[in-house]
Coordinates of C-alpha atoms (C1' of nucleotides) in Angstrom, one line a residue:
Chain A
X75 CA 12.8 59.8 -56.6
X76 CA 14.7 57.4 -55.1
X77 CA 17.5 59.7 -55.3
X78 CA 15.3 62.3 -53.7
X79 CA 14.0 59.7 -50.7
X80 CA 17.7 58.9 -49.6
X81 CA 18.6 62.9 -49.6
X82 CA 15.9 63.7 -47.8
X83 CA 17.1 60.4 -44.9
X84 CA 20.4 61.7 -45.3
X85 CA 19.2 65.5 -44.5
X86 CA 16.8 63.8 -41.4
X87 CA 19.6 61.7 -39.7
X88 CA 22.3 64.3 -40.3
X89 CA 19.7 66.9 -38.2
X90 CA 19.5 64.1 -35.5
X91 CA 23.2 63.8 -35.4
X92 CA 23.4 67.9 -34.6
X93 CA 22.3 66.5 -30.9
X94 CA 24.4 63.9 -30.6
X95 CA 27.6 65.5 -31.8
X96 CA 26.8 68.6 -29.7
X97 CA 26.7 66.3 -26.8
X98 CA 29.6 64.5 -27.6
X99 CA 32.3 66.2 -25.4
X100 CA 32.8 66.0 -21.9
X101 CA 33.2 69.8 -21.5
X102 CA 30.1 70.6 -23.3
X103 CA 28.0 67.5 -21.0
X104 CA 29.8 69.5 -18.2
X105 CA 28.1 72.8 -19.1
X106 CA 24.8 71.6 -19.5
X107 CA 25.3 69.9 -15.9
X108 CA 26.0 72.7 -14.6
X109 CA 23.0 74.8 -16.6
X110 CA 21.0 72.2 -15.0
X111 CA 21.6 74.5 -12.0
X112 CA 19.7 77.4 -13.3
X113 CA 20.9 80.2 -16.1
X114 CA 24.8 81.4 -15.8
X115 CA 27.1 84.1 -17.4
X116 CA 29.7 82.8 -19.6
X117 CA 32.8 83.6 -17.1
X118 CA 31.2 81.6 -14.2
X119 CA 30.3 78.4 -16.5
X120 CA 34.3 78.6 -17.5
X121 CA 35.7 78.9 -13.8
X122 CA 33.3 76.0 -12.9
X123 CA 34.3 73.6 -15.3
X124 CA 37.8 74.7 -15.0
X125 CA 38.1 75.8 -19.0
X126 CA 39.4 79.2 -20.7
X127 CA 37.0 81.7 -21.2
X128 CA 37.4 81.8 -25.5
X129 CA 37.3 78.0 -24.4
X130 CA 34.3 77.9 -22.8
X131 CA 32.4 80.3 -25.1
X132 CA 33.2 78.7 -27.7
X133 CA 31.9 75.4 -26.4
X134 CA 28.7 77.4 -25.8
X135 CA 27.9 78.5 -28.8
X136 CA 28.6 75.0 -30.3
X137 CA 25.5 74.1 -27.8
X138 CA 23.7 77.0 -29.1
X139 CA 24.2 76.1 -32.5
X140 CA 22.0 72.4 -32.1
X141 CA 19.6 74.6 -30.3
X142 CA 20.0 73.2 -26.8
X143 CA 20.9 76.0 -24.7
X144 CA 19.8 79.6 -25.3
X145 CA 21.8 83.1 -25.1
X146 CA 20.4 86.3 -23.6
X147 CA 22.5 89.3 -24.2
X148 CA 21.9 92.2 -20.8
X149 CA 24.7 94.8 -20.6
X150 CA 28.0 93.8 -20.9
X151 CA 27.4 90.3 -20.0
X152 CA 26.1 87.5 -22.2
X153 CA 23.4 84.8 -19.8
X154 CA 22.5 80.9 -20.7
X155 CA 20.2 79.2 -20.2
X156 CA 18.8 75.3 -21.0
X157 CA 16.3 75.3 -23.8
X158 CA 13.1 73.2 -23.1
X159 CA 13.6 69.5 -23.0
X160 CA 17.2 69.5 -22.5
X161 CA 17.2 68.7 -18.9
X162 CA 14.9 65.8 -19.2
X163 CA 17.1 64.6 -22.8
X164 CA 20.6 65.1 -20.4
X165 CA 19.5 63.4 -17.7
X166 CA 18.0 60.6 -20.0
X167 CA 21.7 60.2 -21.0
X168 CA 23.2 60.2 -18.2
X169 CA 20.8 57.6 -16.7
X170 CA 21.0 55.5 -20.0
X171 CA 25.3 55.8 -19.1
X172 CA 24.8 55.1 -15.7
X173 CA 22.6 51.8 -16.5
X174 CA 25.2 50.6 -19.6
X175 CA 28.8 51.6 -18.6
X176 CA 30.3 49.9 -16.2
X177 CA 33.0 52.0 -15.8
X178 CA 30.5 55.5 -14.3
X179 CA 30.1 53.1 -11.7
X180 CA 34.0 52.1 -11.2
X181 CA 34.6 55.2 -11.1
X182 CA 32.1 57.0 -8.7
X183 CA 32.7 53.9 -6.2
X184 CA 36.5 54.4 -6.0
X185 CA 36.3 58.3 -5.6
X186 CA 33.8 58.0 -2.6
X187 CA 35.5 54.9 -1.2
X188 CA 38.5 56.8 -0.9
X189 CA 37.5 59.1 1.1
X190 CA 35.5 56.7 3.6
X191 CA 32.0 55.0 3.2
X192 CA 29.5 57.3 2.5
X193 CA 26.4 56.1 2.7
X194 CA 23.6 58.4 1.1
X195 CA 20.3 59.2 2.1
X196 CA 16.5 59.0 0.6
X197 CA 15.5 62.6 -0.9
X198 CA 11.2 62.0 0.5
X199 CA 12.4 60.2 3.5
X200 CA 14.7 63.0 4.5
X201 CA 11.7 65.6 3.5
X202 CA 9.6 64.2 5.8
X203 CA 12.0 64.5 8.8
X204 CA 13.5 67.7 7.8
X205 CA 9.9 69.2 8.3
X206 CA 10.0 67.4 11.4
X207 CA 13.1 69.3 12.6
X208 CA 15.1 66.5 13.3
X209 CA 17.7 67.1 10.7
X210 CA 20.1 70.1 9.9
X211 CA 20.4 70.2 6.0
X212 CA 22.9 72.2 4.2
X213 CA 22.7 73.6 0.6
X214 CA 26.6 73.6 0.2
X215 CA 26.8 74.5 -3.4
X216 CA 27.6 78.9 -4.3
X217 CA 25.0 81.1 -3.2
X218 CA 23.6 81.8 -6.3
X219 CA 23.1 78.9 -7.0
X220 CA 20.6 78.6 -3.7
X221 CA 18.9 81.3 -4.5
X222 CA 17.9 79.7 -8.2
X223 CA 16.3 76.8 -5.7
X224 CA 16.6 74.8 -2.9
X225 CA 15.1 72.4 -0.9
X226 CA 12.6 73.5 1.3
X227 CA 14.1 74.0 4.8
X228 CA 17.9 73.6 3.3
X229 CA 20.5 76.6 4.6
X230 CA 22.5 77.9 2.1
X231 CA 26.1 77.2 3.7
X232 CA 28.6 77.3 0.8
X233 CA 31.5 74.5 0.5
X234 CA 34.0 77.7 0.8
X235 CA 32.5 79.0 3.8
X236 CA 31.6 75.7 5.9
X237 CA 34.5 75.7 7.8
X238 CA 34.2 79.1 9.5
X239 CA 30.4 78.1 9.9
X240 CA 30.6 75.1 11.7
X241 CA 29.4 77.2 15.1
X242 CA 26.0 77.8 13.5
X243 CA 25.3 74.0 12.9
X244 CA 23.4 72.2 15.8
X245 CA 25.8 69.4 17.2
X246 CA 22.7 67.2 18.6
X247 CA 21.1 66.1 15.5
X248 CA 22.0 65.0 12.1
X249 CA 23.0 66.9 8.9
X250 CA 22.1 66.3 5.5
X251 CA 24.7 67.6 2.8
X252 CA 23.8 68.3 -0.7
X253 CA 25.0 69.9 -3.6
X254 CA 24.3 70.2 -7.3
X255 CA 23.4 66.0 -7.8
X256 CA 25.2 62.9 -8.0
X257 CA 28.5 63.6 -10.0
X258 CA 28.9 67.3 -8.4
X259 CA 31.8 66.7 -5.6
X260 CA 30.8 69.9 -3.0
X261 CA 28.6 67.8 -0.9
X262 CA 31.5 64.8 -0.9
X263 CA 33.7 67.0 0.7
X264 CA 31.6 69.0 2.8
X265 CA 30.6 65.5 4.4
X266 CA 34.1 65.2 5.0
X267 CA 34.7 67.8 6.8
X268 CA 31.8 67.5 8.6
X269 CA 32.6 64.1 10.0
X270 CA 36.1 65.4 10.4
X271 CA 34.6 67.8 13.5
X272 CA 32.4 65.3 14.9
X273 CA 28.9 65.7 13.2
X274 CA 26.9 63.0 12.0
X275 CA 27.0 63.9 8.7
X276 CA 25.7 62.2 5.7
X277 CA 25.6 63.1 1.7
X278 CA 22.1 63.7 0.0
X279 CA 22.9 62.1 -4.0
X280 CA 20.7 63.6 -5.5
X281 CA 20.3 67.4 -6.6
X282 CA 17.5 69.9 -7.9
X283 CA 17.3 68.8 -11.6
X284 CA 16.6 65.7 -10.0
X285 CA 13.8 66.6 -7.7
X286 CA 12.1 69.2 -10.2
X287 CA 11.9 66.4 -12.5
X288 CA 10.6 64.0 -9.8
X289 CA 8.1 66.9 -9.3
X290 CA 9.3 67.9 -5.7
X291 CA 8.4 71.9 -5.5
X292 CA 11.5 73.7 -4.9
X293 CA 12.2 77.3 -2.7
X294 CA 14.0 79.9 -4.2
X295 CA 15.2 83.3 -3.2
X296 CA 16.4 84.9 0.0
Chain B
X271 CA 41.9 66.2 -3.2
X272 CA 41.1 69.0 -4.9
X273 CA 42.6 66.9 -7.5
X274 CA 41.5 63.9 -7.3
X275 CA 38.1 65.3 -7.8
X276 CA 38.6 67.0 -10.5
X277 CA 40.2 63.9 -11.9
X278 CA 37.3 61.9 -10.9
X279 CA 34.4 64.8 -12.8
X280 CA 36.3 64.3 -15.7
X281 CA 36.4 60.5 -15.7
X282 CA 32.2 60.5 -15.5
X283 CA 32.3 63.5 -18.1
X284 CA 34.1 61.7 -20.3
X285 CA 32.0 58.4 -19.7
X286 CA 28.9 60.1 -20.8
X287 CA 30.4 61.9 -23.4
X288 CA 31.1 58.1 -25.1
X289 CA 27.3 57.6 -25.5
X290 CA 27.2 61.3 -27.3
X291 CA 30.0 60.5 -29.4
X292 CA 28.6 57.5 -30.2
X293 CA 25.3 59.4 -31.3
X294 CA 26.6 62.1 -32.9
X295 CA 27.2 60.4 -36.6
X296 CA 23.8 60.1 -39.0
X297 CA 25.1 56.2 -40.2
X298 CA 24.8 55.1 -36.8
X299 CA 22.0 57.2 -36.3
X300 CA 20.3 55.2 -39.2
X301 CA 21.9 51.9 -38.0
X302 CA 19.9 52.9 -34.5
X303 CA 17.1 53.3 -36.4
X304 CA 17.2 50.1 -38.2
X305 CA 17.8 48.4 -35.4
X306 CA 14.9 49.6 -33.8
X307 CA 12.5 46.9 -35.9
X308 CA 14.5 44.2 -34.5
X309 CA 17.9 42.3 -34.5
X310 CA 19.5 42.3 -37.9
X311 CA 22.9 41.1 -39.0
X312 CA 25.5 43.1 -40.7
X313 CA 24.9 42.8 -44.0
X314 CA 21.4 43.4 -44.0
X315 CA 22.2 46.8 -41.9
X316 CA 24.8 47.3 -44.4
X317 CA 22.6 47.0 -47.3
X318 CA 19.6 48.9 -45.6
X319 CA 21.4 51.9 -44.7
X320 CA 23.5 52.0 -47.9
X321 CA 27.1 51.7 -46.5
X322 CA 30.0 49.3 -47.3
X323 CA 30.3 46.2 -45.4
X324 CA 33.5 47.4 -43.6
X325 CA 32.1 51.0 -43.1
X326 CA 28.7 49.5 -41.6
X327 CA 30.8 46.9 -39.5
X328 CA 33.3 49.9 -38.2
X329 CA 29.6 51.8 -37.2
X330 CA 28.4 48.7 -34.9
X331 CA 31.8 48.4 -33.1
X332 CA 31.5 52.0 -32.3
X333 CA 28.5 51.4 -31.5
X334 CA 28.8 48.6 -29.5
X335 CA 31.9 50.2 -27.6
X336 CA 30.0 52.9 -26.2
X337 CA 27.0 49.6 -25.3
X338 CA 24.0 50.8 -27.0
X339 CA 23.9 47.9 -29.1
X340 CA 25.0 43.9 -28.7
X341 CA 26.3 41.5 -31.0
X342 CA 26.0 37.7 -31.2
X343 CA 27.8 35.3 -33.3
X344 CA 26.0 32.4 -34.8
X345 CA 27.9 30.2 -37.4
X346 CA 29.0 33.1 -39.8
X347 CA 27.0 35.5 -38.8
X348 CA 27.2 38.3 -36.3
X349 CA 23.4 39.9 -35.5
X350 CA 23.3 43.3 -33.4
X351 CA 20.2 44.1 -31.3
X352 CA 20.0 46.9 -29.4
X353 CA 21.3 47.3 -25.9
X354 CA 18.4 47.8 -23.4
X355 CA 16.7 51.1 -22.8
X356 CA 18.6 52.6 -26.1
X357 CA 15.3 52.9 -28.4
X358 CA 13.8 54.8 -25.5
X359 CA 16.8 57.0 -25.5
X360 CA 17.3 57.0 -29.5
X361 CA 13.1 58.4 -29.3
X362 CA 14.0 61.2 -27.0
X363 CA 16.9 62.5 -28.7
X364 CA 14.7 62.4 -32.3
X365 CA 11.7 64.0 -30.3
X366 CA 14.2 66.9 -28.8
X367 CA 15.4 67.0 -32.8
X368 CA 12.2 67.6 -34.0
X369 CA 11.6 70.1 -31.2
X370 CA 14.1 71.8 -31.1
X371 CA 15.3 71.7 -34.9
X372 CA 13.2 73.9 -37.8
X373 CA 15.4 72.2 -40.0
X374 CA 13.9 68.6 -39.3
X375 CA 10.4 70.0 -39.8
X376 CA 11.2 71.9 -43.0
X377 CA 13.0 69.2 -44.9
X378 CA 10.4 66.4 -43.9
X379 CA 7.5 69.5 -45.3
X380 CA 9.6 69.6 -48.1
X381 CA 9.8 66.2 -49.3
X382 CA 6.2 65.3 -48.4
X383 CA 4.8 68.2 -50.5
X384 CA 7.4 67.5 -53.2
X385 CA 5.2 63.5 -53.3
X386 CA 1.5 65.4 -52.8
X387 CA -0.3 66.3 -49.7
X388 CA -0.5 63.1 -47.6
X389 CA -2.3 63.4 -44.3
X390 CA -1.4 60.8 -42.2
X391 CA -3.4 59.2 -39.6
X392 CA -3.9 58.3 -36.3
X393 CA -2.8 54.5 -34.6
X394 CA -5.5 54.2 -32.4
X395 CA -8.5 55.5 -34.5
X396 CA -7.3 53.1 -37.1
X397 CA -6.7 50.2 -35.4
X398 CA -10.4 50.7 -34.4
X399 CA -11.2 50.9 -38.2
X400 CA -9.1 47.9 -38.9
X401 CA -10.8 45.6 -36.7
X402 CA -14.1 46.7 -37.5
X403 CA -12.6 45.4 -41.3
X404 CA -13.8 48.8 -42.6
X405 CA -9.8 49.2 -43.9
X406 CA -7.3 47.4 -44.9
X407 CA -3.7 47.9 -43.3
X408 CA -0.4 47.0 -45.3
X409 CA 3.1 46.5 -43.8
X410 CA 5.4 47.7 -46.8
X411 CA 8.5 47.1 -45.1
X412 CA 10.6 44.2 -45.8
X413 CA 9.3 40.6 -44.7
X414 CA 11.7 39.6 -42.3
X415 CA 10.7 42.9 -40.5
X416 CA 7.1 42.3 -40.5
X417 CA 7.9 39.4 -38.8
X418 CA 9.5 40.7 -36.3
X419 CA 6.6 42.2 -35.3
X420 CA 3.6 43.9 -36.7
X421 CA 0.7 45.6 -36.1
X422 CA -2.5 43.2 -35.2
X423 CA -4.2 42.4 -38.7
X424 CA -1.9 44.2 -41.0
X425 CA -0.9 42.2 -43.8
X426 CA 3.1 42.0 -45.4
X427 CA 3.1 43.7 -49.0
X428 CA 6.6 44.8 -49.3
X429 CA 7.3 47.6 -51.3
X430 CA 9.0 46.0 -54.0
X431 CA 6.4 43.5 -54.3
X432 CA 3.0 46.0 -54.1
X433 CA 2.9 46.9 -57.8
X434 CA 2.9 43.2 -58.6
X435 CA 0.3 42.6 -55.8
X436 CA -2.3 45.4 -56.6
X437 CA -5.0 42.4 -57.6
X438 CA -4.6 41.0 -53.7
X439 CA -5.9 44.5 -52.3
X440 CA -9.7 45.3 -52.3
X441 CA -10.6 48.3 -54.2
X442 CA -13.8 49.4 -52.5
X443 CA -12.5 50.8 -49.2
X444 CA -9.2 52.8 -47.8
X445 CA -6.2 51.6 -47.3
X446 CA -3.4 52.6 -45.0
X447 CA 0.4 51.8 -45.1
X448 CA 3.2 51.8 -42.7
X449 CA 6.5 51.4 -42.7
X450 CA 9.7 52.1 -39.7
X451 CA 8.3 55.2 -38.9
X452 CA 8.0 58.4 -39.4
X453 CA 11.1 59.1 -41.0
X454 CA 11.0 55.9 -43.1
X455 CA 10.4 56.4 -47.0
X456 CA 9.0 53.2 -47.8
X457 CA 5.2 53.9 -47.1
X458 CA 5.4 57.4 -48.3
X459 CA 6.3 55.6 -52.2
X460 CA 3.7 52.9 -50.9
X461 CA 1.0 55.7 -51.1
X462 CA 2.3 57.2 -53.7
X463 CA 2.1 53.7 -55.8
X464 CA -1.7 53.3 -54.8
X465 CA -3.3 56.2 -55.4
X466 CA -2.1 56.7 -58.8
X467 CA -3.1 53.1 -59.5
X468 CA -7.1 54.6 -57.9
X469 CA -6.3 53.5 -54.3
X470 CA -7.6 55.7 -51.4
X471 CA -4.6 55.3 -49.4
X472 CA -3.0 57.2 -46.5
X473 CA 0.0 57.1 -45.0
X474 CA 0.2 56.3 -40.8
X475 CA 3.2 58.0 -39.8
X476 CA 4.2 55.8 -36.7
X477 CA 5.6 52.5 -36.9
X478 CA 6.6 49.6 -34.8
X479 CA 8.9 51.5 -32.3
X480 CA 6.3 54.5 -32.0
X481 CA 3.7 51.5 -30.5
X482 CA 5.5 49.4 -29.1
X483 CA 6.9 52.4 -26.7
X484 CA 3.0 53.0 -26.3
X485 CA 1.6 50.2 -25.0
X486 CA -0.2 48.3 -28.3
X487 CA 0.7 44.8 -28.5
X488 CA 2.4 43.7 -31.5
X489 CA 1.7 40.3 -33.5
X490 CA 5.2 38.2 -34.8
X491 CA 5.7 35.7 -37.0
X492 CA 4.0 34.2 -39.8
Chain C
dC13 C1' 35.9 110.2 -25.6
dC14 C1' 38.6 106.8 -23.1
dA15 C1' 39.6 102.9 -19.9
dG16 C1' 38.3 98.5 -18.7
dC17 C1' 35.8 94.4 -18.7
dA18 C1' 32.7 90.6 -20.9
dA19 C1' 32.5 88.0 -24.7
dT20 C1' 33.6 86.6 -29.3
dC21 C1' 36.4 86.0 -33.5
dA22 C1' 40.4 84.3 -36.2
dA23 C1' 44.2 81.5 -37.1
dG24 C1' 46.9 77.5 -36.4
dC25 C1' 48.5 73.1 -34.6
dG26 C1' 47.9 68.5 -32.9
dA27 C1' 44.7 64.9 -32.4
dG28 C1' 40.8 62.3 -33.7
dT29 C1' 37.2 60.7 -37.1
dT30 C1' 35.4 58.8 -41.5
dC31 C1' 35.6 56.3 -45.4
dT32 C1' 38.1 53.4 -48.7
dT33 C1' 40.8 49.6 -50.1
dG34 C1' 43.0 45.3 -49.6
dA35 C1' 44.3 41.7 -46.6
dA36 C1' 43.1 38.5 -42.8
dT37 C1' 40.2 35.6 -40.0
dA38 C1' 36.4 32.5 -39.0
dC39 C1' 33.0 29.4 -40.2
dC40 C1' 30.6 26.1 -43.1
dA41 C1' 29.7 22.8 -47.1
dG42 C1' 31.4 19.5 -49.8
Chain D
dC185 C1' 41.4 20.2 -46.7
dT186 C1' 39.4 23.5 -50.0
dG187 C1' 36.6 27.1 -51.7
dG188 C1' 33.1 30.4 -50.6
dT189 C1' 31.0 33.6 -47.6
dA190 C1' 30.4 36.8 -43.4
dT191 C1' 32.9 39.7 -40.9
dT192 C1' 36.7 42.1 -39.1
dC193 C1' 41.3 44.2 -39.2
dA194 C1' 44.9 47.5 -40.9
dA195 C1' 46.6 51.5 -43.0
dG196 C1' 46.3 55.8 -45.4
dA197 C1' 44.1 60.2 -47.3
dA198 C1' 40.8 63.9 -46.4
dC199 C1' 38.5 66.1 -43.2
dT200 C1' 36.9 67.8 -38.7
dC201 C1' 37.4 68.9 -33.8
dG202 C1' 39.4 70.9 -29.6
dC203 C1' 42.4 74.0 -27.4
dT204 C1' 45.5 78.0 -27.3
dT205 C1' 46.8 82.6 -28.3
dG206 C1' 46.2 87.3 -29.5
dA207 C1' 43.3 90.6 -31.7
dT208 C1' 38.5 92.6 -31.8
dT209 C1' 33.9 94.0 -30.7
dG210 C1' 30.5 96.0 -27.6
dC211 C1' 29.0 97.9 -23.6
dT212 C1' 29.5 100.9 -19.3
dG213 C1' 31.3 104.3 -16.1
dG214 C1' 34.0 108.2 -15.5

DNA sequence: CCAGCAATCAAGCGAGTTCTTGAATACCAG
DNA sequence: CTGGTATTCAAGAACTCGCTTGATTGCTGG
């Protein structure tokens, strides 16, 4: 019976560890990041994380296999999507990362550093005067993406397609840039450019996972 | 710059990918768990979780690498506690487990129905019981853990002590056991122990983590 | 039925992980 | 300073993981 008690520990912790080793790569953290965004095909999960398509499949189904994302077969193309919980677990992790490892830190202030102080903005504060029309904000990530949900009174203006926009962006007030949260680099650079022409531009950190969790009611469609 | 972003997404990847890694083995799973009940030092984690000294030891500097846990040196001894915020993160992956997981489910089914049915029972409703003295509550772990903190008028009968300290518990009402938690054997045998000695004993599934993360104020010492 | 695309499977190599064993270090008591 | 104890270090064998490549399956439109 004891023999039987430490089997059945054994059995309980290696379970456990199914999560943990699942999460466990930096590609695989990558795809759930990105599934945080809403449900995806398997080819546009590997172009955005830059990884082979066998690659990236296979990565999938190693999340599929601890039970944290879920596959829906529709024609020719295979969709997935975040099982329930995951998104609060993920971002638990990455908050409990971002609180004990120095170095997420190191690095996120030398990227943005290097490309100019880029001070960030309050997600209710900039609510409240983005209803008040004083503020042009940008939804810079694919269109897709937008359409999955978005801030209310954000215009979908992807990174790709910013530059031959600029025209439709008022010049008299600020602009608010965000993208998919705060380790997605779109909005970074779309603040760049921004400033680059002359707006008063400024970066919004955080993303949708964020405010869905915080309980902020998103837009989607159009 | 393209680049240097992409540099920079896998450089926080990676970073949160150390805390999975760190996760993603059972032994430090169980070490997590053990260290949930309070600071220990290496043997005792060694001995509790059934590894070799220099396996265990190898498991806590991992461990302590990727910061979920701390170590201090006093005379010969090095004692690990865990890092703050980690048994809130530790909860929430074994809560996505069980879930998420059938397996979890059907192995703890298994082994409880291998031991007898044992309806377990609820913290609050008993520490209601308890005060009114209509029960009497046992802490089977290991002293040094009850001392660490316990639950308010439960009283330290170690599991390896209880058959030679049947005489100290009244016969003429309930009794209820606890141990780590729910995936701890030791009051499961505890019950076990007592009823086929005439005991009407259940099991309370939670333990010390499971309240403290709730609210109820633990007593130490003694 | 065939061409073409999405996705997966299979095999293989290099790199990393886990556990063991035996030696080394660090501290304390005498 | 010496012996004993707690812990860590070092190195090797077995195993697992991650990525690549090329073949395969499964669906769809002509």
């Amino acid at each position: 019976m004891a023999a039987s008690a430490r089997r059945y520990k054994d059995e309980v912790f290696e379970q456990f560890a199914r999560i943990g080793k699942a999460v466990g790569s930096p590609r695989r953290l990558e795809l759930l990041d990105l599934l945080c965004q809403g449900p995806r095909t398997v080819e546009v999960l590997a172009d955005r994380a830059g990884l082979s398509l066998a690659n990236a499949s296979q990565h999938l189904q190693v999340l599929r296999a601890a039970r944290l994302v879920e596959a829906e077969k529709s024609g020719p193309f295979v969709t997935y999507r975040l099982a329930d919980g995951v998104e609060g677990f993920y971002l638990g992790l990455r908050r409990l990362a971002e609180e004990r490892l120095a170095e997420v830190h190191a690095a996120s202030r030398a990227f943005l550093e290097e490309r100019g102080a880029m001070e960030s903005v309050d997600a209710t504060e900039l609510l409240q005067r983005a209803v008040a029309g004083g503020v042009t904000v940008l939804d810079v990530r694919p269109p897709e993406e937008y359409r999955a949900g978005h801030l209310p009174g954000a215009r979908s203006v992807p990174l790709s397609e910013l530059r031959a926009r600029l025209r439709e962006i008022p010049r008299d007030r600020d602009v608010v840039a965000y993208c998919r949260g705060p380790y997605c680099v779109l909005a970074v650079e779309a603040v760049r450019l921004l400033r680059e022409e002359g707006f008063a531009a400024h970066r919004l950190e955080s993303g949708p996972p964020e405010w869905r969790r915080a309980g902020v009611v998103l837009e989607s469609g159009r």
